[in-house]
Structure formats: C-alpha cells, structure tokens
Amino acid sequence: MRSVVSILDLSTSEINELMNVADDIERNPEFYRSKCKHKILATIFYEPSTRTRLSFESAMLSLGGSVISTPDSKISSAAKGESISDTVRVISNYADIIVMRHPKEGAPVVAAMKATVPLINAGDGGHFHPTQTLADILTIRRTKKTLSGLTIGLCGDLMFGRTVHSLIEAMLRYPDNKYIMISPNELKLPEYMREALDKAGVSWRETESLETAMPELDVLYMTRVQKERFFNEEDYVRLKDVYILDRDKLKTAKSDLAILHPLPRVNEISVAVDDDPRAQYFYQTLCGKQMRMALIMLLLGII
Ligand code: NCD
C-alpha cells in the first residue's frame, strides 16, 4: 500500500508532478471538483492541529470527497488504550485514505504497515512533516520561480522543528542551494540531519545571528520554538523569543526575499511584517491545500 511517511517516500519527479497539478488546480479548480466523488478521507490526530487537519479536510471536500474524523484523542478509543495498529486496521475499513498525526516519532511508520489503504503522516513528534514540505516547496517555486541556486536560511527551533527536517530532505534534491542554519546553540539541527547535509555535499553553515545572515538570503524559513517538546519550562522560556523578525531586521534583506513560516506563529514574526510583500506565510497555507489535493489524488491513483 502506497503511503507517505517521509518526504523521501516521494520521488523528485513525483514532487515536481504534484507541483504541476497544484498549479493546474489554481488555474482550473472546476476540473477537479468531482475527482474524489464517493471517496472518504479519515483524519486521526493524536496531537493538536488546526491548519493541517482543516487543510486536508478542505482539500478532500474541494475534490468532491467526504471526510470523517476522530474526536480529540483523549475522548476517542486511544484513551481506552487501543493500539495504533488496531485503530488503523479498523479505519481502513471505513475510509479510502487516512491522515495521521502522532506525538511519537515513527508511529506513522507502524500505522502505515498495518493500514490497508494509503496513509499520510501529518507530523510525528519532532521528526517529519512531509505535507508541510509540499506546501513549502510550492511556495518557494511560485515565489522564486526556481528551486535551485537559492540561499535558504532556516531559523529558530531546528532541533525539534519537524517541518525543517522534511524541508531540508526535499530541497537537497534540487541542485546548488546553500543553507544557513540560524538557531541558538541548544536548538541546533539533530545529528541525522547534519549527516544528511554533509552526505549531500552541499554548502551549509550554522550561526546564532539572524542579522548577519539576512543580506545573503533568498528564502527565510522562520519557525516556532516547539514548546511541547521541551523537558522543562525554564529552557523554553529562555529560548522562545530569541528570534523576532521585525521590520527593522528586514532593512538589510533582499527586496525579493521570500519569508515562510509553517504557522502557528507565536512571537517570532512581528505582525508588522505581515503587510510586507515579502511575507508569504499566509499564501503558503493556500499552497498547502492545493498540494494536499494533488497528493490525495496521487495516492488514490486518480492522477
Ligand atoms: C507545524 C507542525 O505541526 O509541525 N505546523 C503545521 O503543521 N502547520 C509547525 C509548528 O507546529 O510549529
């Protein structure tokens, strides 16, 4: 059964094809209106989410399909101690495709092995979040008109930020990009991501200073410090506001910089930046919906 747990489950040509389909959805939404008629998508989220779950549900409804959803995991059978394996085996009988978010890294891999319908990982712990990456790269392609030769700054919680890990894995497939990892020392990229960068032989460096990196950047990917993954409140409080992007910091930025953020934002981008034409983070959510529409069709064998 074809599932997407990591962005590496999709080939580069499939990712490119998904972007082309998303562009076609943008031009011609009517054509896709009934593509998933009589198909059912189930969302099972064991962690809070607003946009990812609603984005999937909106994507399926825009394809003419239907959506079923578990209530909060505290009041679904998970609270009775049911295993993920049993849950997905049951839901495979109710739905044609399953979207799952889970706080445990690797849980969607187990789930995908047991599901008898395609399963999409909508985020597992601090690990991966492949469909956010699909949103991110479409946003980059549409705003920068290329996915190569870019200097990309990733800023904030690079240790626990799963969207960062998936985005790096995806961008490494496109040539000649340079990476600047901007984080406090405590929130640097995990070892497995550093190895991936070294193995790919790309140019990358680390800094604690957003200001010094800014003038070089074509893309700035801001992230939230992942409060829920901290072991103690004190560390979180100390680190949460280390980077706050405001108008002043953007003075040295390129005029065609693209500013992305997977959202939710806490304090890391000042609301005064929202009106700057370089801010793409709300547009990014539209790109995410269109890419999820394309992915659902791919996994259901419709495209
Ligand atoms: C991200 C996530 O869940 O990892 N949000 C999202 O899916 N849009 C980022 C975050 O929670 O900070």
mmCIF file of C-alpha atoms and ligand atoms in Angstrom:
data_model
loop_
_atom_site.group_PDB
_atom_site.id
_atom_site.type_symbol
_atom_site.label_atom_id
_atom_site.label_comp_id
_atom_site.label_asym_id
_atom_site.label_seq_id
_atom_site.Cartn_x
_atom_site.Cartn_y
_atom_site.Cartn_z
ATOM 1 C CA MET A 1 0.000 0.000 0.000
ATOM 2 C CA ARG A 2 1.377 3.375 -1.044
ATOM 3 C CA SER A 3 1.829 5.655 1.961
ATOM 4 C CA VAL A 4 3.756 8.863 2.596
ATOM 5 C CA VAL A 5 5.502 8.892 5.961
ATOM 6 C CA SER A 6 8.609 10.835 4.936
ATOM 7 C CA ILE A 7 9.188 13.204 2.022
ATOM 8 C CA LEU A 8 11.648 10.542 0.802
ATOM 9 C CA ASP A 9 8.638 8.330 0.020
ATOM 10 C CA LEU A 10 8.027 10.605 -2.969
ATOM 11 C CA SER A 11 10.430 10.713 -5.896
ATOM 12 C CA THR A 12 11.659 14.048 -7.202
ATOM 13 C CA SER A 13 9.626 13.593 -10.366
ATOM 14 C CA GLU A 14 6.514 12.892 -8.278
ATOM 15 C CA ILE A 15 7.096 16.051 -6.235
ATOM 16 C CA ASN A 16 7.510 18.021 -9.454
ATOM 17 C CA GLU A 17 4.338 16.451 -10.841
ATOM 18 C CA LEU A 18 2.425 17.318 -7.640
ATOM 19 C CA MET A 19 3.518 20.953 -8.049
ATOM 20 C CA ASN A 20 2.363 20.947 -11.675
ATOM 21 C CA VAL A 21 -1.019 19.531 -10.643
ATOM 22 C CA ALA A 22 -1.286 22.163 -7.867
ATOM 23 C CA ASP A 23 -0.639 24.867 -10.477
ATOM 24 C CA ASP A 24 -3.359 23.362 -12.638
ATOM 25 C CA ILE A 25 -5.749 23.286 -9.646
ATOM 26 C CA GLU A 26 -5.016 27.011 -9.194
ATOM 27 C CA ARG A 27 -5.884 27.707 -12.846
ATOM 28 C CA ASN A 28 -8.774 25.317 -13.202
ATOM 29 C CA PRO A 29 -10.383 24.271 -9.873
ATOM 30 C CA GLU A 30 -13.628 23.219 -11.611
ATOM 31 C CA PHE A 31 -11.863 20.363 -13.369
ATOM 32 C CA TYR A 32 -11.009 18.781 -10.006
ATOM 33 C CA ARG A 33 -14.335 19.344 -8.277
ATOM 34 C CA SER A 34 -15.560 15.720 -8.520
ATOM 35 C CA LYS A 35 -12.285 13.816 -8.796
ATOM 36 C CA CYS A 36 -12.765 12.132 -5.393
ATOM 37 C CA LYS A 37 -16.526 11.669 -5.506
ATOM 38 C CA HIS A 38 -17.568 8.759 -3.238
ATOM 39 C CA LYS A 39 -14.103 8.618 -1.655
ATOM 40 C CA ILE A 40 -13.649 9.064 2.093
ATOM 41 C CA LEU A 41 -10.682 10.615 3.895
ATOM 42 C CA ALA A 42 -10.213 9.938 7.627
ATOM 43 C CA THR A 43 -8.176 12.221 9.847
ATOM 44 C CA ILE A 44 -6.810 10.806 13.108
ATOM 45 C CA PHE A 45 -4.866 13.359 15.104
ATOM 46 C CA TYR A 46 -3.281 12.493 18.445
ATOM 47 C CA GLU A 47 -1.749 15.964 18.730
ATOM 48 C CA PRO A 48 -3.235 19.448 18.398
ATOM 49 C CA SER A 49 -3.641 20.838 14.904
ATOM 50 C CA THR A 50 -5.753 23.462 13.240
ATOM 51 C CA ARG A 51 -4.446 24.132 9.802
ATOM 52 C CA THR A 52 -3.053 20.761 8.847
ATOM 53 C CA ARG A 53 -6.254 18.885 9.683
ATOM 54 C CA LEU A 54 -8.553 21.508 8.201
ATOM 55 C CA SER A 55 -6.295 21.818 5.154
ATOM 56 C CA PHE A 56 -6.635 18.078 4.456
ATOM 57 C CA GLU A 57 -10.371 18.181 5.067
ATOM 58 C CA SER A 58 -10.828 21.234 2.864
ATOM 59 C CA ALA A 59 -8.656 19.592 0.175
ATOM 60 C CA MET A 60 -10.817 16.448 0.153
ATOM 61 C CA LEU A 61 -14.067 18.427 0.113
ATOM 62 C CA SER A 62 -12.779 20.515 -2.830
ATOM 63 C CA LEU A 63 -12.204 17.234 -4.681
ATOM 64 C CA GLY A 64 -15.816 16.175 -4.097
ATOM 65 C CA GLY A 65 -14.943 13.576 -1.445
ATOM 66 C CA SER A 66 -16.106 13.207 2.137
ATOM 67 C CA VAL A 67 -14.289 13.425 5.436
ATOM 68 C CA ILE A 68 -14.568 11.534 8.715
ATOM 69 C CA SER A 69 -12.593 12.431 11.786
ATOM 70 C CA THR A 70 -11.909 11.108 15.274
ATOM 71 C CA PRO A 71 -12.613 13.482 18.124
ATOM 72 C CA ASP A 72 -9.756 14.566 20.347
ATOM 73 C CA SER A 73 -7.596 11.514 21.162
ATOM 74 C CA LYS A 74 -8.434 11.972 24.848
ATOM 75 C CA ILE A 75 -12.040 11.047 24.168
ATOM 76 C CA SER A 76 -11.536 8.518 21.325
ATOM 77 C CA SER A 77 -10.603 4.840 21.819
ATOM 78 C CA ALA A 78 -6.951 5.816 22.203
ATOM 79 C CA ALA A 79 -7.961 6.881 25.695
ATOM 80 C CA LYS A 80 -9.112 3.269 26.344
ATOM 81 C CA GLY A 81 -5.662 2.016 25.423
ATOM 82 C CA GLU A 82 -6.283 0.856 21.846
ATOM 83 C CA SER A 83 -3.060 0.399 19.839
ATOM 84 C CA ILE A 84 -2.367 2.459 16.728
ATOM 85 C CA SER A 85 -2.183 -0.773 14.727
ATOM 86 C CA ASP A 86 -5.715 -1.768 15.699
ATOM 87 C CA THR A 87 -7.042 1.735 15.117
ATOM 88 C CA VAL A 88 -5.711 1.969 11.562
ATOM 89 C CA ARG A 89 -6.873 -1.554 10.697
ATOM 90 C CA VAL A 90 -10.371 -0.569 11.703
ATOM 91 C CA ILE A 91 -10.283 2.811 9.974
ATOM 92 C CA SER A 92 -9.003 1.160 6.784
ATOM 93 C CA ASN A 93 -12.481 -0.405 6.586
ATOM 94 C CA TYR A 94 -14.160 2.973 6.830
ATOM 95 C CA ALA A 95 -12.009 5.221 4.649
ATOM 96 C CA ASP A 96 -10.100 5.183 1.343
ATOM 97 C CA ILE A 97 -7.208 7.209 2.741
ATOM 98 C CA ILE A 98 -6.002 8.041 6.264
ATOM 99 C CA VAL A 99 -4.170 11.120 7.537
ATOM 100 C CA MET A 100 -2.448 10.709 10.901
ATOM 101 C CA ARG A 101 -0.594 12.983 13.327
ATOM 102 C CA HIS A 102 1.101 11.462 16.343
ATOM 103 C CA PRO A 103 3.446 12.751 19.070
ATOM 104 C CA LYS A 104 5.632 9.622 18.875
ATOM 105 C CA GLU A 105 8.333 9.639 16.225
ATOM 106 C CA GLY A 106 7.902 6.619 13.974
ATOM 107 C CA ALA A 107 4.254 5.958 14.923
ATOM 108 C CA PRO A 108 3.057 6.604 11.344
ATOM 109 C CA VAL A 109 5.552 4.016 10.014
ATOM 110 C CA VAL A 110 3.931 1.365 12.202
ATOM 111 C CA ALA A 111 0.489 2.608 11.234
ATOM 112 C CA ALA A 112 1.323 2.553 7.505
ATOM 113 C CA MET A 113 2.402 -1.098 7.784
ATOM 114 C CA LYS A 114 -0.963 -2.075 9.228
ATOM 115 C CA ALA A 115 -3.214 0.152 7.141
ATOM 116 C CA THR A 116 -4.768 -1.420 4.066
ATOM 117 C CA VAL A 117 -5.382 2.000 2.491
ATOM 118 C CA PRO A 118 -2.814 4.788 1.853
ATOM 119 C CA LEU A 119 -1.716 6.640 4.974
ATOM 120 C CA ILE A 120 -0.225 10.138 5.107
ATOM 121 C CA ASN A 121 1.944 11.303 8.009
ATOM 122 C CA ALA A 122 0.723 14.733 9.115
ATOM 123 C CA GLY A 123 3.574 15.107 11.612
ATOM 124 C CA ASP A 124 5.255 12.650 14.006
ATOM 125 C CA GLY A 125 6.854 14.212 17.054
ATOM 126 C CA GLY A 126 9.944 16.246 16.206
ATOM 127 C CA HIS A 127 10.637 14.002 13.219
ATOM 128 C CA PHE A 128 8.947 14.667 9.872
ATOM 129 C CA HIS A 129 6.048 16.540 8.342
ATOM 130 C CA PRO A 130 6.102 15.783 4.615
ATOM 131 C CA THR A 131 2.940 17.579 3.542
ATOM 132 C CA GLN A 132 4.060 20.830 5.160
ATOM 133 C CA THR A 133 7.142 20.467 2.984
ATOM 134 C CA LEU A 134 4.993 20.089 -0.111
ATOM 135 C CA ALA A 135 3.363 23.401 0.841
ATOM 136 C CA ASP A 136 6.762 24.980 1.446
ATOM 137 C CA ILE A 137 8.378 23.970 -1.809
ATOM 138 C CA LEU A 138 5.402 25.009 -3.911
ATOM 139 C CA THR A 139 5.529 28.404 -2.165
ATOM 140 C CA ILE A 140 9.245 28.661 -2.939
ATOM 141 C CA ARG A 141 8.766 27.601 -6.570
ATOM 142 C CA ARG A 142 5.913 30.033 -7.131
ATOM 143 C CA THR A 143 7.608 32.998 -5.458
ATOM 144 C CA LYS A 144 11.235 32.447 -6.529
ATOM 145 C CA LYS A 145 10.384 30.757 -9.877
ATOM 146 C CA THR A 146 13.077 28.160 -9.171
ATOM 147 C CA LEU A 147 14.109 25.554 -6.584
ATOM 148 C CA SER A 148 17.837 25.771 -7.360
ATOM 149 C CA GLY A 149 20.662 28.206 -6.751
ATOM 150 C CA LEU A 150 18.984 29.691 -3.678
ATOM 151 C CA THR A 151 20.427 30.687 -0.328
ATOM 152 C CA ILE A 152 17.977 29.372 2.243
ATOM 153 C CA GLY A 153 18.015 30.455 5.887
ATOM 154 C CA LEU A 154 16.246 28.212 8.388
ATOM 155 C CA CYS A 155 15.725 29.998 11.663
ATOM 156 C CA GLY A 156 14.527 29.072 15.147
ATOM 157 C CA ASP A 157 13.998 25.617 16.573
ATOM 158 C CA LEU A 158 15.999 23.462 14.181
ATOM 159 C CA MET A 159 16.232 20.620 16.673
ATOM 160 C CA PHE A 160 12.555 19.869 17.270
ATOM 161 C CA GLY A 161 11.063 21.577 14.200
ATOM 162 C CA ARG A 162 9.910 18.650 12.097
ATOM 163 C CA THR A 163 8.980 20.912 9.197
ATOM 164 C CA VAL A 164 12.631 21.985 8.968
ATOM 165 C CA HIS A 165 13.835 18.385 8.746
ATOM 166 C CA SER A 166 11.437 17.460 5.961
ATOM 167 C CA LEU A 167 12.131 20.682 4.053
ATOM 168 C CA ILE A 168 15.890 20.081 4.084
ATOM 169 C CA GLU A 169 15.404 16.494 2.842
ATOM 170 C CA ALA A 170 13.305 17.816 -0.036
ATOM 171 C CA MET A 171 15.491 20.765 -1.010
ATOM 172 C CA LEU A 172 18.610 18.584 -1.071
ATOM 173 C CA ARG A 173 17.197 17.053 -4.242
ATOM 174 C CA TYR A 174 17.470 20.359 -6.082
ATOM 175 C CA PRO A 175 20.989 21.471 -7.045
ATOM 176 C CA ASP A 176 23.164 24.409 -5.996
ATOM 177 C CA ASN A 177 21.248 25.545 -2.933
ATOM 178 C CA LYS A 178 23.143 26.944 0.031
ATOM 179 C CA TYR A 179 21.876 26.631 3.598
ATOM 180 C CA ILE A 180 22.342 28.855 6.625
ATOM 181 C CA MET A 181 21.081 27.275 9.843
ATOM 182 C CA ILE A 182 20.207 30.025 12.312
ATOM 183 C CA SER A 183 19.490 28.844 15.851
ATOM 184 C CA PRO A 184 20.590 29.134 19.446
ATOM 185 C CA ASN A 185 23.237 26.582 20.331
ATOM 186 C CA GLU A 186 20.700 24.476 22.266
ATOM 187 C CA LEU A 187 18.360 24.135 19.277
ATOM 188 C CA LYS A 188 20.801 23.177 16.540
ATOM 189 C CA LEU A 189 19.931 20.578 13.901
ATOM 190 C CA PRO A 190 19.928 16.967 15.129
ATOM 191 C CA GLU A 191 22.811 14.746 14.132
ATOM 192 C CA TYR A 192 20.888 12.768 11.494
ATOM 193 C CA MET A 193 20.089 15.980 9.621
ATOM 194 C CA ARG A 194 23.691 17.210 9.819
ATOM 195 C CA GLU A 195 24.790 13.902 8.346
ATOM 196 C CA ALA A 196 22.251 14.240 5.534
ATOM 197 C CA LEU A 197 23.640 17.689 4.646
ATOM 198 C CA ASP A 198 27.252 16.509 4.770
ATOM 199 C CA LYS A 199 26.466 13.427 2.712
ATOM 200 C CA ALA A 200 24.792 15.566 0.061
ATOM 201 C CA GLY A 201 27.984 17.662 -0.111
ATOM 202 C CA VAL A 202 26.103 20.967 -0.120
ATOM 203 C CA SER A 203 27.343 24.262 1.223
ATOM 204 C CA TRP A 204 25.909 24.874 4.705
ATOM 205 C CA ARG A 205 26.862 26.680 7.860
ATOM 206 C CA GLU A 206 25.491 27.463 11.294
ATOM 207 C CA THR A 207 25.134 30.786 13.039
ATOM 208 C CA GLU A 208 23.300 32.207 16.021
ATOM 209 C CA SER A 209 22.828 35.556 14.294
ATOM 210 C CA LEU A 210 19.840 36.238 12.071
ATOM 211 C CA GLU A 211 21.167 39.751 11.412
ATOM 212 C CA THR A 212 24.439 38.610 9.827
ATOM 213 C CA ALA A 213 22.749 36.003 7.644
ATOM 214 C CA MET A 214 19.928 38.262 6.450
ATOM 215 C CA PRO A 215 21.592 40.089 3.498
ATOM 216 C CA GLU A 216 22.501 36.783 1.828
ATOM 217 C CA LEU A 217 19.106 35.127 1.950
ATOM 218 C CA ASP A 218 16.703 34.379 -0.903
ATOM 219 C CA VAL A 219 14.370 32.407 1.372
ATOM 220 C CA LEU A 220 13.935 32.807 5.128
ATOM 221 C CA TYR A 221 12.081 29.958 6.844
ATOM 222 C CA MET A 222 11.076 31.046 10.343
ATOM 223 C CA THR A 223 9.906 28.506 12.928
ATOM 224 C CA ARG A 224 8.269 28.447 16.318
ATOM 225 C CA VAL A 225 10.185 27.128 19.326
ATOM 226 C CA GLN A 226 8.397 23.811 19.890
ATOM 227 C CA LYS A 227 7.172 24.248 23.455
ATOM 228 C CA GLU A 228 5.574 20.787 23.628
ATOM 229 C CA ARG A 229 8.922 19.043 23.028
ATOM 230 C CA PHE A 230 10.786 20.726 25.873
ATOM 231 C CA PHE A 231 11.510 18.849 29.053
ATOM 232 C CA ASN A 232 11.486 21.920 31.229
ATOM 233 C CA GLU A 233 9.589 25.178 31.126
ATOM 234 C CA GLU A 234 12.647 27.229 32.119
ATOM 235 C CA ASP A 235 14.563 26.326 28.939
ATOM 236 C CA TYR A 236 11.522 27.075 26.814
ATOM 237 C CA VAL A 237 11.019 30.495 28.392
ATOM 238 C CA ARG A 238 14.707 31.329 27.902
ATOM 239 C CA LEU A 239 14.726 30.363 24.238
ATOM 240 C CA LYS A 240 11.267 31.172 22.935
ATOM 241 C CA ASP A 241 11.862 34.773 21.916
ATOM 242 C CA VAL A 242 15.463 34.568 20.758
ATOM 243 C CA TYR A 243 14.452 35.477 17.200
ATOM 244 C CA ILE A 244 11.804 38.010 16.439
ATOM 245 C CA LEU A 245 11.647 39.072 12.833
ATOM 246 C CA ASP A 246 10.546 42.675 12.607
ATOM 247 C CA ARG A 247 10.668 45.452 10.032
ATOM 248 C CA ASP A 248 13.957 46.697 11.325
ATOM 249 C CA LYS A 249 15.720 43.370 10.763
ATOM 250 C CA LEU A 250 14.359 43.261 7.211
ATOM 251 C CA LYS A 251 16.156 46.507 6.272
ATOM 252 C CA THR A 252 19.220 44.601 5.133
ATOM 253 C CA ALA A 253 17.236 41.844 3.380
ATOM 254 C CA LYS A 254 16.965 41.373 -0.378
ATOM 255 C CA SER A 255 13.980 43.058 -1.965
ATOM 256 C CA ASP A 256 12.780 39.718 -3.329
ATOM 257 C CA LEU A 257 13.308 37.667 -0.177
ATOM 258 C CA ALA A 258 10.525 35.117 0.456
ATOM 259 C CA ILE A 259 9.595 34.805 4.144
ATOM 260 C CA LEU A 260 7.976 31.499 5.032
ATOM 261 C CA HIS A 261 6.660 30.062 8.301
ATOM 262 C CA PRO A 262 4.695 26.815 8.702
ATOM 263 C CA LEU A 263 2.499 28.533 11.338
ATOM 264 C CA PRO A 264 1.273 28.750 14.041
ATOM 265 C CA ARG A 265 3.335 31.814 14.799
ATOM 266 C CA VAL A 266 3.842 32.805 18.400
ATOM 267 C CA ASN A 267 6.213 35.802 18.672
ATOM 268 C CA GLU A 268 8.834 35.003 16.068
ATOM 269 C CA ILE A 269 7.424 37.249 13.351
ATOM 270 C CA SER A 270 6.081 40.644 14.318
ATOM 271 C CA VAL A 271 2.598 41.318 12.900
ATOM 272 C CA ALA A 272 4.043 44.484 11.364
ATOM 273 C CA VAL A 273 5.815 42.225 8.846
ATOM 274 C CA ASP A 274 2.527 40.749 7.585
ATOM 275 C CA ASP A 275 1.952 43.620 5.146
ATOM 276 C CA ASP A 276 5.444 43.389 3.681
ATOM 277 C CA PRO A 277 5.217 41.949 0.140
ATOM 278 C CA ARG A 278 7.986 39.520 1.081
ATOM 279 C CA ALA A 279 5.776 37.801 3.687
ATOM 280 C CA GLN A 280 4.475 34.579 2.135
ATOM 281 C CA TYR A 281 3.312 32.634 5.193
ATOM 282 C CA PHE A 282 -0.410 33.086 4.689
ATOM 283 C CA TYR A 283 -0.115 32.363 0.974
ATOM 284 C CA GLN A 284 1.822 29.219 1.991
ATOM 285 C CA THR A 285 -1.383 27.787 3.526
ATOM 286 C CA LEU A 286 -3.173 28.036 0.165
ATOM 287 C CA CYS A 287 -0.223 26.276 -1.499
ATOM 288 C CA GLY A 288 -0.544 23.587 1.204
ATOM 289 C CA LYS A 289 -4.176 22.908 0.437
ATOM 290 C CA GLN A 290 -3.504 22.615 -3.294
ATOM 291 C CA MET A 291 -0.567 20.253 -2.734
ATOM 292 C CA ARG A 292 -2.672 18.099 -0.404
ATOM 293 C CA MET A 293 -5.340 17.889 -3.107
ATOM 294 C CA ALA A 294 -2.672 16.726 -5.559
ATOM 295 C CA LEU A 295 -1.236 14.200 -3.078
ATOM 296 C CA ILE A 296 -4.631 12.696 -2.237
ATOM 297 C CA MET A 297 -5.253 12.182 -5.975
ATOM 298 C CA LEU A 298 -1.808 10.650 -6.467
ATOM 299 C CA LEU A 299 -2.249 8.149 -3.620
ATOM 300 C CA LEU A 300 -5.767 7.224 -4.743
ATOM 301 C CA GLY A 301 -4.472 6.584 -8.265
ATOM 302 C CA ILE A 302 -6.546 9.403 -9.762
ATOM 303 C CA ILE A 303 -3.578 11.243 -11.310
HETATM 304 C C1 NCD B 1 3.910 22.815 12.166
HETATM 305 C C2 NCD B 1 3.882 21.457 12.831
HETATM 306 O O1 NCD B 1 2.830 20.987 13.243
HETATM 307 O O2 NCD B 1 4.946 20.885 12.910
HETATM 308 N N1 NCD B 1 2.644 23.350 11.933
HETATM 309 C C3 NCD B 1 1.910 22.943 10.866
HETATM 310 O O3 NCD B 1 1.749 21.800 10.578
HETATM 311 N N2 NCD B 1 1.410 23.907 10.111
HETATM 312 C C4 NCD B 1 4.792 23.763 12.842
HETATM 313 C C5 NCD B 1 4.591 24.042 14.290
HETATM 314 O O4 NCD B 1 3.721 23.469 14.955
HETATM 315 O O5 NCD B 1 5.339 24.886 14.787
#
